[in-house]
């Protein structure tokens, strides 16, 4: 008699485990907002369980000898995969737009994530979907930790940071950043600064300000905080003003504003900025920012984003010590 009972208990435990594995994680802060704002739409990030196998993709794209051809092939695979895996969730969201319970749907191909604004009852509906691993609050956060802009005295010639790492020696070897496009995801860039204006990406008529504002979905990349301009100067400030601070004085910069003028941004604006940069040919992404209170799900989604960027031939340089 004991053996059947033990087997039943074992099956019960396995079923409970499988059920728990399939449960969608709802961010506690999102849950609190749903409880407080039953009728308001809330900005969320819907993170899908399905993720493209980067290792298998890499083995398929090794046949490309041309870097640009390989990167184009990788991007097409990412977009094809996300479009297919997101279609079912999108059909639910689009149906709910008719009842004004969902709006502003943004699909991300590099994270396999959907951002939108939706009502609380739609969150619970989506939480039953087998391919949604997490629904998190797309929280607006201050992303520069305790950094503050400070006035400094102008100096003539090279600053100590260049000499300390022997950047000038590398220039003599021919490594000046020429031909390298660095995308700066930050608070914007002062595109009229004399040390930077000769180093701006040519986005043509479509992008007249040498980049894009993914925080506000506009062409305004002006820097009201001066942090992005500061980072741009460290990268390629060429000394026209009299002070040379740039490590790669011949590099080109793409200006992507992912934060507001107070230094606040969210996962959606940052992911949109990463996708824009990769789609428009950036070689390197500079992100001197961070998510101070990111959930494990958001951290994992961002980790996968960086892995996929590398697979597309793009290096992401991210600050890790700005909080001291």
mmCIF file of N, CA and C in Angstrom, residues 109-246:
data_model
loop_
_atom_site.group_PDB
_atom_site.id
_atom_site.type_symbol
_atom_site.label_atom_id
_atom_site.label_comp_id
_atom_site.label_asym_id
_atom_site.label_seq_id
_atom_site.Cartn_x
_atom_site.Cartn_y
_atom_site.Cartn_z
ATOM 1 N N UNK A 109 13.961 43.060 -30.710
ATOM 2 C CA UNK A 109 14.476 41.832 -31.324
ATOM 3 C C UNK A 109 15.764 41.358 -30.674
ATOM 4 N N UNK A 110 16.474 42.232 -29.998
ATOM 5 C CA UNK A 110 17.748 41.798 -29.439
ATOM 6 C C UNK A 110 17.580 41.164 -28.064
ATOM 7 N N UNK A 111 16.500 41.499 -27.356
ATOM 8 C CA UNK A 111 16.242 40.908 -26.036
ATOM 9 C C UNK A 111 15.093 39.928 -26.066
ATOM 10 N N UNK A 112 14.368 39.871 -27.173
ATOM 11 C CA UNK A 112 13.101 39.143 -27.271
ATOM 12 C C UNK A 112 12.190 39.577 -26.132
ATOM 13 N N UNK A 113 11.874 40.849 -26.166
ATOM 14 C CA UNK A 113 11.077 41.494 -25.133
ATOM 15 C C UNK A 113 10.093 42.449 -25.797
ATOM 16 N N UNK A 114 8.923 42.583 -25.221
ATOM 17 C CA UNK A 114 7.917 43.525 -25.725
ATOM 18 C C UNK A 114 7.646 44.556 -24.638
ATOM 19 N N UNK A 115 7.750 45.817 -25.000
ATOM 20 C CA UNK A 115 7.403 46.894 -24.078
ATOM 21 C C UNK A 115 6.070 47.494 -24.499
ATOM 22 N N UNK A 116 5.239 47.802 -23.542
ATOM 23 C CA UNK A 116 3.969 48.464 -23.849
ATOM 24 C C UNK A 116 3.376 49.015 -22.559
ATOM 25 N N UNK A 117 2.280 49.742 -22.704
ATOM 26 C CA UNK A 117 1.502 50.172 -21.543
ATOM 27 C C UNK A 117 0.234 49.337 -21.526
ATOM 28 N N UNK A 118 -0.090 48.782 -20.366
ATOM 29 C CA UNK A 118 -1.289 47.945 -20.306
ATOM 30 C C UNK A 118 -1.958 47.996 -18.940
ATOM 31 N N UNK A 119 -3.192 47.497 -18.914
ATOM 32 C CA UNK A 119 -3.986 47.464 -17.693
ATOM 33 C C UNK A 119 -3.623 46.238 -16.851
ATOM 34 N N UNK A 120 -3.931 46.316 -15.567
ATOM 35 C CA UNK A 120 -3.572 45.246 -14.647
ATOM 36 C C UNK A 120 -4.158 43.899 -15.005
ATOM 37 N N UNK A 121 -5.414 43.871 -15.471
ATOM 38 C CA UNK A 121 -6.024 42.575 -15.780
ATOM 39 C C UNK A 121 -5.361 41.912 -16.994
ATOM 40 N N UNK A 122 -4.758 42.722 -17.876
ATOM 41 C CA UNK A 122 -4.038 42.143 -19.018
ATOM 42 C C UNK A 122 -2.734 41.515 -18.534
ATOM 43 N N UNK A 123 -2.120 42.094 -17.505
ATOM 44 C CA UNK A 123 -0.917 41.493 -16.913
ATOM 45 C C UNK A 123 -1.235 40.075 -16.449
ATOM 46 N N UNK A 124 -2.358 39.907 -15.731
ATOM 47 C CA UNK A 124 -2.731 38.585 -15.228
ATOM 48 C C UNK A 124 -3.064 37.622 -16.368
ATOM 49 N N UNK A 125 -3.667 38.170 -17.420
ATOM 50 C CA UNK A 125 -3.973 37.339 -18.589
ATOM 51 C C UNK A 125 -2.686 36.829 -19.245
ATOM 52 N N UNK A 126 -1.711 37.734 -19.406
ATOM 53 C CA UNK A 126 -0.445 37.361 -20.034
ATOM 54 C C UNK A 126 0.386 36.431 -19.151
ATOM 55 N N UNK A 127 0.204 36.546 -17.848
ATOM 56 C CA UNK A 127 0.979 35.710 -16.922
ATOM 57 C C UNK A 127 0.676 34.225 -17.095
ATOM 58 N N UNK A 128 -0.439 33.908 -17.749
ATOM 59 C CA UNK A 128 -0.790 32.507 -18.005
ATOM 60 C C UNK A 128 -0.139 31.962 -19.270
ATOM 61 N N UNK A 129 0.501 32.858 -20.033
ATOM 62 C CA UNK A 129 1.088 32.429 -21.301
ATOM 63 C C UNK A 129 2.327 31.576 -21.051
ATOM 64 N N UNK A 130 2.443 30.420 -21.686
ATOM 65 C CA UNK A 130 3.561 29.507 -21.392
ATOM 66 C C UNK A 130 4.934 30.019 -21.818
ATOM 67 N N UNK A 131 4.998 31.016 -22.718
ATOM 68 C CA UNK A 131 6.301 31.467 -23.189
ATOM 69 C C UNK A 131 6.689 32.836 -22.632
ATOM 70 N N UNK A 132 5.977 33.291 -21.598
ATOM 71 C CA UNK A 132 6.366 34.540 -20.939
ATOM 72 C C UNK A 132 7.000 34.188 -19.601
ATOM 73 N N UNK A 133 8.248 34.576 -19.443
ATOM 74 C CA UNK A 133 8.967 34.228 -18.211
ATOM 75 C C UNK A 133 8.837 35.306 -17.142
ATOM 76 N N UNK A 134 8.640 36.564 -17.571
ATOM 77 C CA UNK A 134 8.544 37.648 -16.586
ATOM 78 C C UNK A 134 7.835 38.852 -17.181
ATOM 79 N N UNK A 135 7.124 39.562 -16.311
ATOM 80 C CA UNK A 135 6.541 40.857 -16.670
ATOM 81 C C UNK A 135 7.025 41.834 -15.614
ATOM 82 N N UNK A 136 7.809 42.824 -16.041
ATOM 83 C CA UNK A 136 8.423 43.739 -15.092
ATOM 84 C C UNK A 136 7.975 45.179 -15.358
ATOM 85 N N UNK A 137 8.020 45.977 -14.330
ATOM 86 C CA UNK A 137 7.685 47.393 -14.432
ATOM 87 C C UNK A 137 8.805 48.116 -15.169
ATOM 88 N N UNK A 138 8.465 48.825 -16.226
ATOM 89 C CA UNK A 138 9.458 49.598 -16.994
ATOM 90 C C UNK A 138 9.718 50.907 -16.250
ATOM 91 N N UNK A 139 10.425 50.777 -15.159
ATOM 92 C CA UNK A 139 10.593 51.873 -14.210
ATOM 93 C C UNK A 139 11.577 52.920 -14.710
ATOM 94 N N UNK A 140 11.209 54.176 -14.511
ATOM 95 C CA UNK A 140 12.122 55.280 -14.797
ATOM 96 C C UNK A 140 13.076 55.402 -13.615
ATOM 97 N N UNK A 141 14.383 55.213 -13.883
ATOM 98 C CA UNK A 141 15.371 55.222 -12.812
ATOM 99 C C UNK A 141 16.509 56.169 -13.120
ATOM 100 N N UNK A 142 17.061 56.756 -12.062
ATOM 101 C CA UNK A 142 18.275 57.558 -12.214
ATOM 102 C C UNK A 142 19.419 56.589 -12.466
ATOM 103 N N UNK A 143 20.094 56.733 -13.588
ATOM 104 C CA UNK A 143 21.028 55.708 -14.058
ATOM 105 C C UNK A 143 22.488 56.102 -13.959
ATOM 106 N N UNK A 144 22.766 57.242 -13.340
ATOM 107 C CA UNK A 144 24.148 57.715 -13.268
ATOM 108 C C UNK A 144 24.678 57.686 -11.839
ATOM 109 N N UNK A 145 23.938 57.045 -10.936
ATOM 110 C CA UNK A 145 24.345 56.897 -9.550
ATOM 111 C C UNK A 145 24.639 58.276 -8.945
ATOM 112 N N UNK A 146 25.816 58.481 -8.373
ATOM 113 C CA UNK A 146 26.068 59.740 -7.660
ATOM 114 C C UNK A 146 26.933 60.716 -8.450
ATOM 115 N N UNK A 147 26.948 60.581 -9.763
ATOM 116 C CA UNK A 147 27.786 61.466 -10.568
ATOM 117 C C UNK A 147 27.192 62.866 -10.648
ATOM 118 N N UNK A 148 28.066 63.849 -10.638
ATOM 119 C CA UNK A 148 27.655 65.240 -10.783
ATOM 120 C C UNK A 148 28.620 65.945 -11.733
ATOM 121 N N UNK A 149 28.091 66.845 -12.527
ATOM 122 C CA UNK A 149 28.947 67.641 -13.412
ATOM 123 C C UNK A 149 29.656 68.710 -12.582
ATOM 124 N N UNK A 150 30.944 68.886 -12.825
ATOM 125 C CA UNK A 150 31.725 69.871 -12.075
ATOM 126 C C UNK A 150 32.533 70.735 -13.034
ATOM 127 N N UNK A 151 32.693 71.995 -12.647
ATOM 128 C CA UNK A 151 33.515 72.904 -13.433
ATOM 129 C C UNK A 151 34.996 72.577 -13.201
ATOM 130 N N UNK A 152 35.788 72.576 -14.268
ATOM 131 C CA UNK A 152 37.233 72.351 -14.143
ATOM 132 C C UNK A 152 37.975 73.438 -14.919
ATOM 133 N N UNK A 153 39.192 73.676 -14.524
ATOM 134 C CA UNK A 153 40.003 74.661 -15.224
ATOM 135 C C UNK A 153 40.554 74.071 -16.523
ATOM 136 N N UNK A 154 40.466 74.831 -17.574
ATOM 137 C CA UNK A 154 40.989 74.372 -18.856
ATOM 138 C C UNK A 154 42.516 74.339 -18.804
ATOM 139 N N UNK A 155 43.085 73.333 -19.455
ATOM 140 C CA UNK A 155 44.544 73.231 -19.536
ATOM 141 C C UNK A 155 44.936 73.205 -21.008
ATOM 142 N N UNK A 156 46.186 73.456 -21.273
ATOM 143 C CA UNK A 156 46.679 73.395 -22.641
ATOM 144 C C UNK A 156 47.330 72.047 -22.877
ATOM 145 N N UNK A 157 47.182 71.517 -24.091
ATOM 146 C CA UNK A 157 47.831 70.254 -24.436
ATOM 147 C C UNK A 157 47.056 69.049 -23.953
ATOM 148 N N UNK A 158 47.736 67.944 -23.724
ATOM 149 C CA UNK A 158 47.104 66.679 -23.325
ATOM 150 C C UNK A 158 46.811 66.651 -21.826
ATOM 151 N N UNK A 159 45.713 66.031 -21.481
ATOM 152 C CA UNK A 159 45.398 65.832 -20.075
ATOM 153 C C UNK A 159 46.112 64.571 -19.568
ATOM 154 N N UNK A 160 46.194 64.461 -18.256
ATOM 155 C CA UNK A 160 46.966 63.374 -17.641
ATOM 156 C C UNK A 160 46.412 61.987 -17.971
ATOM 157 N N UNK A 161 45.099 61.900 -18.185
ATOM 158 C CA UNK A 161 44.513 60.576 -18.456
ATOM 159 C C UNK A 161 45.100 59.956 -19.725
ATOM 160 N N UNK A 162 45.385 60.777 -20.724
ATOM 161 C CA UNK A 162 45.967 60.272 -21.978
ATOM 162 C C UNK A 162 47.378 59.738 -21.730
ATOM 163 N N UNK A 163 48.166 60.524 -21.004
ATOM 164 C CA UNK A 163 49.556 60.138 -20.742
ATOM 165 C C UNK A 163 49.631 58.897 -19.850
ATOM 166 N N UNK A 164 48.703 58.822 -18.895
ATOM 167 C CA UNK A 164 48.768 57.737 -17.908
ATOM 168 C C UNK A 164 48.623 56.363 -18.546
ATOM 169 N N UNK A 165 47.798 56.262 -19.595
ATOM 170 C CA UNK A 165 47.609 54.944 -20.231
ATOM 171 C C UNK A 165 48.391 54.830 -21.553
ATOM 172 N N UNK A 166 49.246 55.834 -21.809
ATOM 173 C CA UNK A 166 50.096 55.816 -23.022
ATOM 174 C C UNK A 166 49.285 55.805 -24.313
ATOM 175 N N UNK A 167 48.141 56.505 -24.298
ATOM 176 C CA UNK A 167 47.341 56.586 -25.519
ATOM 177 C C UNK A 167 48.123 57.251 -26.638
ATOM 178 N N UNK A 168 48.934 58.246 -26.282
ATOM 179 C CA UNK A 168 49.711 58.951 -27.322
ATOM 180 C C UNK A 168 50.724 58.033 -27.989
ATOM 181 N N UNK A 169 51.197 57.020 -27.255
ATOM 182 C CA UNK A 169 52.106 56.027 -27.854
ATOM 183 C C UNK A 169 51.346 55.200 -28.889
ATOM 184 N N UNK A 170 50.121 54.814 -28.544
ATOM 185 C CA UNK A 170 49.289 54.045 -29.480
ATOM 186 C C UNK A 170 49.006 54.855 -30.745
ATOM 187 N N UNK A 171 48.835 56.172 -30.598
ATOM 188 C CA UNK A 171 48.608 57.008 -31.781
ATOM 189 C C UNK A 171 49.811 56.936 -32.720
ATOM 190 N N UNK A 172 51.009 56.939 -32.163
ATOM 191 C CA UNK A 172 52.223 56.881 -32.989
ATOM 192 C C UNK A 172 52.310 55.564 -33.759
ATOM 193 N N UNK A 173 51.646 54.533 -33.224
ATOM 194 C CA UNK A 173 51.600 53.239 -33.926
ATOM 195 C C UNK A 173 50.488 53.205 -34.976
ATOM 196 N N UNK A 174 49.697 54.278 -35.046
ATOM 197 C CA UNK A 174 48.628 54.357 -36.048
ATOM 198 C C UNK A 174 47.247 54.037 -35.522
ATOM 199 N N UNK A 175 47.113 53.810 -34.199
ATOM 200 C CA UNK A 175 45.802 53.495 -33.621
ATOM 201 C C UNK A 175 45.182 54.757 -33.032
ATOM 202 N N UNK A 176 44.425 55.463 -33.860
ATOM 203 C CA UNK A 176 43.843 56.742 -33.436
ATOM 204 C C UNK A 176 42.314 56.708 -33.390
ATOM 205 N N UNK A 177 41.730 55.557 -33.710
ATOM 206 C CA UNK A 177 40.274 55.455 -33.759
ATOM 207 C C UNK A 177 39.703 55.730 -35.134
ATOM 208 N N UNK A 178 40.553 56.005 -36.091
ATOM 209 C CA UNK A 178 40.061 56.305 -37.449
ATOM 210 C C UNK A 178 39.296 55.107 -38.012
ATOM 211 N N UNK A 179 38.119 55.394 -38.550
ATOM 212 C CA UNK A 179 37.292 54.343 -39.138
ATOM 213 C C UNK A 179 36.426 53.593 -38.140
ATOM 214 N N UNK A 180 36.469 53.978 -36.859
ATOM 215 C CA UNK A 180 35.690 53.292 -35.825
ATOM 216 C C UNK A 180 34.504 54.166 -35.425
ATOM 217 N N UNK A 181 33.308 53.575 -35.454
ATOM 218 C CA UNK A 181 32.092 54.294 -35.077
ATOM 219 C C UNK A 181 31.675 53.878 -33.670
ATOM 220 N N UNK A 182 31.728 54.840 -32.758
ATOM 221 C CA UNK A 182 31.361 54.596 -31.359
ATOM 222 C C UNK A 182 30.010 55.238 -31.085
ATOM 223 N N UNK A 183 29.063 54.427 -30.639
ATOM 224 C CA UNK A 183 27.744 54.944 -30.293
ATOM 225 C C UNK A 183 27.702 55.240 -28.798
ATOM 226 N N UNK A 184 27.323 56.467 -28.441
ATOM 227 C CA UNK A 184 27.275 56.876 -27.038
ATOM 228 C C UNK A 184 25.823 56.887 -26.579
ATOM 229 N N UNK A 185 25.477 55.921 -25.727
ATOM 230 C CA UNK A 185 24.122 55.838 -25.174
ATOM 231 C C UNK A 185 24.136 56.538 -23.829
ATOM 232 N N UNK A 186 23.542 57.720 -23.788
ATOM 233 C CA UNK A 186 23.729 58.545 -22.598
ATOM 234 C C UNK A 186 22.636 59.624 -22.516
ATOM 235 N N UNK A 187 23.000 60.775 -21.931
ATOM 236 C CA UNK A 187 22.051 61.882 -21.772
ATOM 237 C C UNK A 187 22.009 62.782 -22.998
ATOM 238 N N UNK A 188 22.633 62.349 -24.078
ATOM 239 C CA UNK A 188 22.741 63.154 -25.288
ATOM 240 C C UNK A 188 24.160 63.657 -25.452
ATOM 241 N N UNK A 189 24.387 64.458 -26.475
ATOM 242 C CA UNK A 189 25.718 65.013 -26.753
ATOM 243 C C UNK A 189 25.542 66.433 -27.281
ATOM 244 N N UNK A 190 26.415 67.326 -26.863
ATOM 245 C CA UNK A 190 26.446 68.677 -27.422
ATOM 246 C C UNK A 190 27.130 68.601 -28.786
ATOM 247 N N UNK A 191 26.329 68.542 -29.838
ATOM 248 C CA UNK A 191 26.877 68.333 -31.181
ATOM 249 C C UNK A 191 27.553 69.588 -31.744
ATOM 250 N N UNK A 192 27.441 70.706 -31.021
ATOM 251 C CA UNK A 192 28.090 71.949 -31.465
ATOM 252 C C UNK A 192 29.410 72.200 -30.745
ATOM 253 N N UNK A 193 29.820 71.295 -29.878
ATOM 254 C CA UNK A 193 31.080 71.483 -29.158
ATOM 255 C C UNK A 193 32.247 71.432 -30.145
ATOM 256 N N UNK A 194 33.163 72.381 -30.010
ATOM 257 C CA UNK A 194 34.245 72.501 -31.003
ATOM 258 C C UNK A 194 35.147 71.269 -31.037
ATOM 259 N N UNK A 195 35.264 70.567 -29.912
ATOM 260 C CA UNK A 195 36.121 69.371 -29.883
ATOM 261 C C UNK A 195 35.434 68.137 -30.452
ATOM 262 N N UNK A 196 34.129 68.236 -30.711
ATOM 263 C CA UNK A 196 33.363 67.057 -31.139
ATOM 264 C C UNK A 196 32.726 67.198 -32.521
ATOM 265 N N UNK A 197 32.465 68.413 -32.955
ATOM 266 C CA UNK A 197 31.620 68.610 -34.137
ATOM 267 C C UNK A 197 32.207 68.045 -35.427
ATOM 268 N N UNK A 198 33.513 67.794 -35.435
ATOM 269 C CA UNK A 198 34.135 67.188 -36.631
ATOM 270 C C UNK A 198 34.178 65.667 -36.543
ATOM 271 N N UNK A 199 33.531 65.083 -35.520
ATOM 272 C CA UNK A 199 33.609 63.635 -35.294
ATOM 273 C C UNK A 199 32.232 62.981 -35.238
ATOM 274 N N UNK A 200 31.245 63.609 -35.856
ATOM 275 C CA UNK A 200 29.864 63.155 -35.718
ATOM 276 C C UNK A 200 29.434 62.256 -36.873
ATOM 277 N N UNK A 201 28.723 61.199 -36.529
ATOM 278 C CA UNK A 201 28.176 60.259 -37.514
ATOM 279 C C UNK A 201 27.245 60.984 -38.476
ATOM 280 N N UNK A 202 27.380 60.677 -39.742
ATOM 281 C CA UNK A 202 26.514 61.257 -40.767
ATOM 282 C C UNK A 202 25.292 60.361 -40.929
ATOM 283 N N UNK A 203 24.178 60.790 -40.352
ATOM 284 C CA UNK A 203 22.945 60.014 -40.440
ATOM 285 C C UNK A 203 22.078 60.405 -41.621
ATOM 286 N N UNK A 204 22.587 61.313 -42.458
ATOM 287 C CA UNK A 204 21.818 61.739 -43.623
ATOM 288 C C UNK A 204 20.608 62.569 -43.229
ATOM 289 N N UNK A 205 19.704 62.753 -44.178
ATOM 290 C CA UNK A 205 18.508 63.561 -43.927
ATOM 291 C C UNK A 205 17.591 62.928 -42.879
ATOM 292 N N UNK A 206 17.646 61.600 -42.775
ATOM 293 C CA UNK A 206 16.752 60.905 -41.844
ATOM 294 C C UNK A 206 17.130 61.182 -40.389
ATOM 295 N N UNK A 207 18.430 61.354 -40.134
ATOM 296 C CA UNK A 207 18.905 61.596 -38.774
ATOM 297 C C UNK A 207 19.824 62.817 -38.781
ATOM 298 N N UNK A 208 19.232 64.012 -38.868
ATOM 299 C CA UNK A 208 20.019 65.241 -39.054
ATOM 300 C C UNK A 208 20.890 65.606 -37.864
ATOM 301 N N UNK A 209 20.589 65.072 -36.669
ATOM 302 C CA UNK A 209 21.361 65.420 -35.477
ATOM 303 C C UNK A 209 22.345 64.327 -35.066
ATOM 304 N N UNK A 210 22.736 63.501 -36.051
ATOM 305 C CA UNK A 210 23.835 62.549 -35.862
ATOM 306 C C UNK A 210 23.509 61.445 -34.858
ATOM 307 N N UNK A 211 22.249 61.100 -34.775
ATOM 308 C CA UNK A 211 21.842 60.029 -33.870
ATOM 309 C C UNK A 211 20.346 60.063 -33.649
ATOM 310 N N UNK A 212 19.903 59.632 -32.481
ATOM 311 C CA UNK A 212 18.468 59.593 -32.217
ATOM 312 C C UNK A 212 18.210 59.612 -30.709
ATOM 313 N N UNK A 213 17.030 60.088 -30.352
ATOM 314 C CA UNK A 213 16.585 60.130 -28.962
ATOM 315 C C UNK A 213 15.570 59.005 -28.758
ATOM 316 N N UNK A 214 16.005 57.881 -28.168
ATOM 317 C CA UNK A 214 15.092 56.753 -27.964
ATOM 318 C C UNK A 214 14.287 56.894 -26.679
ATOM 319 N N UNK A 215 14.654 57.855 -25.849
ATOM 320 C CA UNK A 215 13.879 58.104 -24.630
ATOM 321 C C UNK A 215 12.563 58.794 -24.960
ATOM 322 N N UNK A 216 12.629 59.761 -25.898
ATOM 323 C CA UNK A 216 11.436 60.524 -26.278
ATOM 324 C C UNK A 216 10.969 60.222 -27.701
ATOM 325 N N UNK A 217 11.663 59.310 -28.398
ATOM 326 C CA UNK A 217 11.360 59.023 -29.803
ATOM 327 C C UNK A 217 11.348 60.302 -30.634
ATOM 328 N N UNK A 218 12.470 60.994 -30.595
ATOM 329 C CA UNK A 218 12.597 62.251 -31.330
ATOM 330 C C UNK A 218 14.025 62.386 -31.850
ATOM 331 N N UNK A 219 14.278 63.480 -32.569
ATOM 332 C CA UNK A 219 15.617 63.734 -33.097
ATOM 333 C C UNK A 219 16.427 64.648 -32.168
ATOM 334 N N UNK A 220 15.887 64.999 -31.039
ATOM 335 C CA UNK A 220 16.562 65.903 -30.114
ATOM 336 C C UNK A 220 17.589 65.132 -29.278
ATOM 337 N N UNK A 221 18.862 65.280 -29.608
ATOM 338 C CA UNK A 221 19.918 64.585 -28.860
ATOM 339 C C UNK A 221 20.681 65.548 -27.949
ATOM 340 N N UNK A 222 20.133 66.751 -27.735
ATOM 341 C CA UNK A 222 20.826 67.741 -26.912
ATOM 342 C C UNK A 222 21.029 67.225 -25.493
ATOM 343 N N UNK A 223 22.130 67.639 -24.897
ATOM 344 C CA UNK A 223 22.534 67.128 -23.592
ATOM 345 C C UNK A 223 22.280 68.176 -22.511
ATOM 346 N N UNK A 224 21.218 67.992 -21.737
ATOM 347 C CA UNK A 224 20.903 68.932 -20.672
ATOM 348 C C UNK A 224 21.567 68.605 -19.360
ATOM 349 N N UNK A 225 22.331 67.524 -19.339
ATOM 350 C CA UNK A 225 22.990 67.078 -18.103
ATOM 351 C C UNK A 225 24.512 67.159 -18.219
ATOM 352 N N UNK A 226 24.999 67.164 -19.462
ATOM 353 C CA UNK A 226 26.432 67.241 -19.806
ATOM 354 C C UNK A 226 27.206 65.944 -19.563
ATOM 355 N N UNK A 227 26.530 64.903 -19.138
ATOM 356 C CA UNK A 227 27.239 63.645 -18.893
ATOM 357 C C UNK A 227 27.645 62.970 -20.206
ATOM 358 N N UNK A 228 26.722 62.921 -21.162
ATOM 359 C CA UNK A 228 27.021 62.295 -22.452
ATOM 360 C C UNK A 228 28.108 63.043 -23.207
ATOM 361 N N UNK A 229 28.089 64.374 -23.108
ATOM 362 C CA UNK A 229 29.115 65.190 -23.759
ATOM 363 C C UNK A 229 30.474 64.929 -23.124
ATOM 364 N N UNK A 230 30.479 64.796 -21.805
ATOM 365 C CA UNK A 230 31.709 64.454 -21.066
ATOM 366 C C UNK A 230 32.284 63.123 -21.557
ATOM 367 N N UNK A 231 31.417 62.109 -21.712
ATOM 368 C CA UNK A 231 31.869 60.785 -22.196
ATOM 369 C C UNK A 231 32.377 60.877 -23.635
ATOM 370 N N UNK A 232 31.674 61.663 -24.455
ATOM 371 C CA UNK A 232 32.105 61.840 -25.852
ATOM 372 C C UNK A 232 33.489 62.471 -25.909
ATOM 373 N N UNK A 233 33.746 63.427 -25.001
ATOM 374 C CA UNK A 233 35.048 64.078 -24.963
ATOM 375 C C UNK A 233 36.156 63.112 -24.599
ATOM 376 N N UNK A 234 35.893 62.210 -23.633
ATOM 377 C CA UNK A 234 36.891 61.213 -23.246
ATOM 378 C C UNK A 234 37.207 60.285 -24.421
ATOM 379 N N UNK A 235 36.196 60.033 -25.248
ATOM 380 C CA UNK A 235 36.387 59.129 -26.383
ATOM 381 C C UNK A 235 37.156 59.814 -27.509
ATOM 382 N N UNK A 236 36.704 61.003 -27.925
ATOM 383 C CA UNK A 236 37.344 61.585 -29.120
ATOM 384 C C UNK A 236 37.503 63.101 -29.088
ATOM 385 N N UNK A 237 37.493 63.707 -27.894
ATOM 386 C CA UNK A 237 37.755 65.150 -27.834
ATOM 387 C C UNK A 237 39.124 65.460 -28.423
ATOM 388 N N UNK A 238 39.156 66.246 -29.509
ATOM 389 C CA UNK A 238 40.397 66.346 -30.304
ATOM 390 C C UNK A 238 41.301 67.521 -29.950
ATOM 391 N N UNK A 239 40.909 68.338 -28.961
ATOM 392 C CA UNK A 239 41.787 69.423 -28.529
ATOM 393 C C UNK A 239 41.655 70.710 -29.301
ATOM 394 N N UNK A 240 40.631 70.860 -30.124
ATOM 395 C CA UNK A 240 40.430 72.117 -30.853
ATOM 396 C C UNK A 240 40.310 73.288 -29.885
ATOM 397 N N UNK A 241 39.712 73.043 -28.726
ATOM 398 C CA UNK A 241 39.529 74.102 -27.731
ATOM 399 C C UNK A 241 40.814 74.392 -26.963
ATOM 400 N N UNK A 242 41.840 73.555 -27.168
ATOM 401 C CA UNK A 242 43.103 73.748 -26.478
ATOM 402 C C UNK A 242 43.432 72.630 -25.512
ATOM 403 N N UNK A 243 42.447 71.825 -25.135
ATOM 404 C CA UNK A 243 42.668 70.717 -24.199
ATOM 405 C C UNK A 243 42.303 69.411 -24.870
ATOM 406 N N UNK A 244 43.283 68.551 -25.056
ATOM 407 C CA UNK A 244 43.019 67.262 -25.702
ATOM 408 C C UNK A 244 42.761 66.211 -24.638
ATOM 409 N N UNK A 245 41.524 65.688 -24.606
ATOM 410 C CA UNK A 245 41.176 64.684 -23.594
ATOM 411 C C UNK A 245 40.775 63.348 -24.220
ATOM 412 N N UNK A 246 40.634 63.295 -25.551
ATOM 413 C CA UNK A 246 40.107 62.098 -26.203
ATOM 414 C C UNK A 246 41.130 60.995 -26.391
#
